[in-house]
Coordinates of C-alpha atoms in Angstrom, one line a residue:
M376 CA -0.7 22.3 6.4
T377 CA -4.4 21.4 6.8
R378 CA -5.0 19.2 9.9
R379 CA -7.9 17.0 8.6
Y380 CA -7.0 14.2 10.9
E381 CA -6.9 15.9 14.3
G382 CA -8.0 13.3 16.9
K383 CA -8.0 10.5 14.4
V384 CA -5.9 7.3 14.2
A385 CA -4.4 5.7 11.1
F386 CA -3.2 2.1 10.7
I387 CA -0.5 1.7 8.1
T388 CA 1.3 -1.5 6.9
G389 CA 4.7 -1.5 5.3
A390 CA 5.5 1.7 7.2
A391 CA 9.3 1.4 7.6
R392 CA 10.2 3.2 4.4
G393 CA 8.9 4.3 1.0
Q394 CA 5.2 4.9 0.6
G395 CA 4.3 3.6 4.0
R396 CA 6.6 5.9 5.7
A397 CA 5.5 8.9 3.6
E398 CA 1.9 8.1 4.5
A399 CA 2.6 7.8 8.2
V400 CA 4.3 11.2 8.2
R401 CA 1.6 12.8 6.1
F402 CA -1.2 11.7 8.4
A403 CA 0.9 12.7 11.4
E404 CA 1.4 16.2 9.9
E405 CA -2.3 16.4 9.6
G406 CA -3.0 15.5 13.2
A407 CA -3.3 11.8 13.3
D408 CA -1.8 9.2 15.6
I409 CA -0.3 6.3 13.8
I410 CA -0.3 2.5 14.3
A411 CA 2.5 1.2 12.1
I412 CA 3.8 -2.2 11.3
D413 CA 6.5 -3.6 9.0
A414 CA 8.1 -7.0 8.6
C415 CA 11.6 -5.4 8.7
A416 CA 13.0 -8.4 6.9
D417 CA 14.4 -9.6 3.6
F418 CA 12.2 -11.7 1.4
A419 CA 13.4 -14.9 -0.2
S420 CA 12.0 -14.1 -3.7
T421 CA 13.1 -10.4 -4.0
S422 CA 16.5 -9.2 -5.2
Y423 CA 16.4 -5.9 -3.3
A424 CA 17.0 -5.5 0.4
G425 CA 14.0 -5.4 2.7
A426 CA 13.3 -2.8 5.3
T427 CA 15.1 -2.9 8.6
E428 CA 14.2 -2.2 12.2
E429 CA 16.4 0.9 11.8
D430 CA 14.1 2.0 9.0
L431 CA 11.1 1.6 11.2
A432 CA 12.8 3.5 14.0
E433 CA 13.4 6.4 11.5
T434 CA 9.7 6.4 10.6
V435 CA 8.9 6.7 14.4
R436 CA 11.4 9.6 14.6
L437 CA 9.8 11.4 11.6
V438 CA 6.2 10.9 12.8
E439 CA 7.1 12.3 16.2
A440 CA 9.0 15.2 14.6
A441 CA 5.8 15.9 12.7
G442 CA 3.9 16.1 16.0
G443 CA 2.3 12.7 16.0
K444 CA 2.2 9.8 18.3
I445 CA 3.1 6.4 17.0
A446 CA 2.8 2.7 18.0
A447 CA 5.2 0.8 15.7
S448 CA 5.8 -2.9 15.7
K449 CA 7.8 -5.4 13.7
V450 CA 5.0 -7.5 12.3
D451 CA 4.7 -9.5 9.1
V452 CA 1.3 -9.0 7.4
R453 CA 1.3 -12.7 6.6
D454 CA 0.9 -13.4 10.4
F455 CA -2.8 -12.6 11.1
A456 CA -2.6 -13.2 14.8
A457 CA 0.4 -10.9 15.2
L458 CA -1.1 -8.2 12.9
S459 CA -4.4 -8.3 14.8
A460 CA -2.6 -8.1 18.2
A461 CA -0.6 -5.1 17.1
L462 CA -3.6 -3.3 15.8
A463 CA -5.6 -4.0 18.9
A464 CA -2.8 -2.8 21.1
G465 CA -2.6 0.4 19.1
I466 CA -6.3 1.0 19.3
E467 CA -6.1 0.4 23.1
Q468 CA -3.3 3.0 23.3
F469 CA -4.9 5.7 21.1
G470 CA -8.6 4.9 21.7
R471 CA -10.0 4.5 18.2
L472 CA -9.4 3.7 14.5
D473 CA -10.3 5.8 11.5
V474 CA -8.0 5.1 8.6
V475 CA -6.5 1.9 7.3
V476 CA -3.8 1.9 4.6
A477 CA -2.8 -1.6 3.3
N478 CA 0.5 -0.6 1.8
A479 CA 2.9 -3.6 2.4
G480 CA 4.0 -5.3 -0.8
I481 CA 6.9 -7.0 -2.6
C482 CA 7.8 -7.5 -6.3
S483 CA 10.2 -9.6 -8.3
A484 CA 10.5 -10.1 -12.1
A485 CA 10.5 -13.0 -14.5
M486 CA 8.6 -14.0 -17.6
S487 CA 5.3 -15.4 -16.5
W488 CA 6.1 -19.0 -17.3
E489 CA 9.4 -18.7 -15.6
I490 CA 8.1 -17.5 -12.2
T491 CA 9.1 -20.0 -9.6
A492 CA 6.7 -21.6 -7.3
E493 CA 8.4 -19.8 -4.4
Q494 CA 8.2 -16.4 -6.1
W495 CA 4.5 -16.9 -6.9
Q496 CA 3.6 -18.1 -3.4
E497 CA 5.5 -15.4 -1.5
T498 CA 4.1 -12.6 -3.7
I499 CA 0.5 -13.9 -3.2
D500 CA 1.0 -14.3 0.5
V501 CA 2.4 -10.8 1.1
N502 CA 0.6 -8.7 -1.5
L503 CA -2.9 -10.4 -1.4
T504 CA -3.2 -12.3 1.8
G505 CA -1.5 -9.5 3.6
V506 CA -4.1 -7.0 2.4
F507 CA -6.9 -9.4 3.3
H508 CA -5.4 -9.9 6.8
T509 CA -5.2 -6.1 7.2
A510 CA -8.8 -5.5 6.3
K511 CA -10.1 -8.5 8.2
A512 CA -8.4 -7.3 11.4
A513 CA -9.5 -3.7 11.0
I514 CA -13.1 -4.0 9.8
P515 CA -14.6 -5.3 13.1
H516 CA -13.1 -2.4 15.0
L517 CA -14.5 0.1 12.5
I518 CA -18.0 -1.5 12.6
E519 CA -18.0 -1.7 16.4
Q520 CA -16.9 2.0 16.7
G521 CA -19.9 2.9 14.6
E522 CA -18.5 6.1 13.1
G523 CA -17.5 5.0 9.6
G524 CA -14.0 5.1 8.3
A525 CA -11.8 4.8 5.3
M526 CA -9.6 2.1 3.9
V527 CA -7.1 2.3 1.0
F528 CA -5.4 -0.6 -0.6
I529 CA -2.2 0.4 -2.4
S530 CA -2.5 -1.3 -5.8
S531 CA -0.6 -0.3 -8.9
V532 CA -1.1 0.5 -12.6
A533 CA -0.5 -3.3 -12.6
G534 CA -3.8 -3.6 -10.9
L535 CA -5.5 -2.2 -14.0
K536 CA -3.4 -3.4 -16.9
G537 CA -0.9 -6.1 -17.7
I538 CA 2.7 -5.2 -16.9
P539 CA 5.4 -7.5 -18.6
F540 CA 7.7 -9.5 -16.4
T541 CA 5.5 -9.3 -13.3
G542 CA 2.7 -11.7 -13.8
H543 CA 2.6 -12.8 -10.1
Y544 CA 2.6 -9.1 -9.0
V545 CA 0.0 -8.1 -11.5
A546 CA -2.2 -11.0 -10.3
T547 CA -2.1 -9.8 -6.7
K548 CA -2.7 -6.1 -7.6
H549 CA -5.7 -7.0 -9.8
A550 CA -7.0 -9.2 -6.9
I551 CA -6.8 -6.5 -4.3
T552 CA -8.6 -4.1 -6.7
G553 CA -11.5 -6.6 -6.9
L554 CA -11.4 -7.2 -3.1
A555 CA -11.7 -3.4 -2.5
K556 CA -14.7 -3.1 -4.9
T557 CA -16.4 -6.0 -3.1
M558 CA -15.7 -4.6 0.4
A559 CA -16.9 -1.1 -0.7
N560 CA -20.3 -2.7 -1.5
E561 CA -20.4 -4.7 1.7
L562 CA -19.3 -1.8 4.0
G563 CA -21.3 1.1 2.6
E564 CA -24.1 0.6 5.1
Y565 CA -21.5 1.2 7.8
K566 CA -20.2 4.3 6.2
I567 CA -16.8 2.7 5.7
R568 CA -15.3 3.6 2.3
V569 CA -12.9 1.4 0.5
N570 CA -10.7 2.5 -2.5
T571 CA -7.6 1.6 -4.3
V572 CA -4.7 3.8 -5.3
H573 CA -2.7 2.9 -8.5
P574 CA 0.8 4.4 -8.8
A575 CA 3.2 3.7 -11.7
G576 CA 6.9 3.9 -10.8
V577 CA 7.6 5.3 -7.3
A578 CA 11.0 6.1 -5.8
T579 CA 10.9 3.6 -3.0
G580 CA 14.0 1.5 -3.4
M581 CA 12.1 -1.4 -4.8
Q582 CA 14.6 -1.8 -7.6
M583 CA 14.7 -5.3 -9.2
A584 CA 18.1 -6.1 -10.7
E585 CA 16.5 -8.8 -12.9
M586 CA 14.2 -6.2 -14.6
G587 CA 17.0 -4.5 -16.5
P588 CA 18.1 -7.5 -18.6
L589 CA 14.5 -8.5 -19.3
F590 CA 13.6 -5.0 -20.4
E591 CA 16.7 -4.7 -22.6
K592 CA 16.0 -8.0 -24.3
H593 CA 12.3 -7.1 -25.1
A594 CA 12.4 -3.3 -25.2
A595 CA 11.6 -3.0 -28.9
T596 CA 8.1 -4.5 -28.5
L597 CA 7.3 -4.0 -24.8
S598 CA 8.8 -0.6 -23.9
P599 CA 5.6 1.4 -24.9
I600 CA 3.7 -0.3 -22.0
F601 CA 6.0 1.4 -19.5
M602 CA 5.8 4.9 -21.0
N603 CA 4.2 7.8 -19.1
A604 CA 2.3 10.7 -20.6
L605 CA 4.1 13.2 -18.3
P606 CA 7.9 13.7 -18.8
T607 CA 8.7 12.0 -15.5
Y608 CA 9.8 8.5 -14.7
L609 CA 9.2 8.1 -11.0
T610 CA 6.7 9.6 -8.6
E611 CA 7.9 10.5 -5.1
P612 CA 6.3 8.6 -2.2
E613 CA 5.0 11.9 -0.7
E614 CA 2.9 12.4 -3.8
I615 CA 1.2 9.1 -3.3
A616 CA 0.8 9.9 0.4
A617 CA -1.0 13.2 -0.5
T618 CA -3.5 11.3 -2.6
V619 CA -4.1 8.8 0.1
A620 CA -4.6 11.5 2.7
W621 CA -7.2 13.2 0.4
L622 CA -8.9 9.9 -0.3
C623 CA -9.4 9.1 3.4
S624 CA -10.6 12.6 4.3
D625 CA -14.1 14.1 4.4
E626 CA -13.3 15.9 1.2
A627 CA -13.6 12.5 -0.6
G628 CA -16.5 11.4 1.6
Q629 CA -18.6 10.3 -1.4
V630 CA -15.8 8.3 -3.0
T631 CA -15.9 4.5 -2.5
G632 CA -15.1 1.5 -4.7
A633 CA -12.9 3.8 -6.9
Q634 CA -9.6 3.2 -8.5
I635 CA -7.4 6.3 -8.2
P636 CA -4.4 6.4 -10.6
V637 CA -1.4 8.5 -9.6
D638 CA 0.5 7.3 -12.6
M639 CA 2.0 10.2 -14.6
G640 CA -0.5 9.3 -17.3
N641 CA 0.8 5.7 -17.8
L642 CA -2.7 4.3 -18.0
N643 CA -3.6 6.8 -20.7
R644 CA -1.0 5.6 -23.2

């Protein structure tokens, strides 16, 4: 495998499993050292189990097996002080920062007017404020380092169109798309690129039990919104990681403020 990240360091949130783990392993395979955080906890508003400390330990094992070094911490992206401290400790350990992947996120399902206040607030806090915290903590290090860098916010097709039953999630994913566009303009003078990646369904274990009954009830009118052009239903996390690795590399050195779909053609329907 090409080692585009030899001597570089990547900071990844939500790294205990799924896309975050795949991204950590991919960057390690290409030569990077990894600073990884994950809340390793269940969330009050989600019906699926959260990542665990054992999951994060497995990410550590896989990164090391790929030849990388990793500083992994149990940190919630909602806690700016803890996130900043974990990032600073990782930079002190590895000596620099080059790539930031804001991956941590949660999702639950309900009709928009039936989303509870608790669902709304927790989704906003993790998916939007967590991304803001990640960028806010990382950008001063990148600017001070003075060598540019690349940041990717993991959005969704829900960051580019309306997806039924996930109004709170859609709101956050549209918001981080706008935040990335703004930061791309602000950070261009520092040679720091900011982009978003927009998957459709990904095989990460984020399976919402409440989605099934909602979909069945409204399938006749709403099912086309979920259809892909390609004859596949789910993308593998490694396929998202490959796109992120390209987007943060010198090969995409002129790409900033862009929205990159990895969606099986979902947005084309």
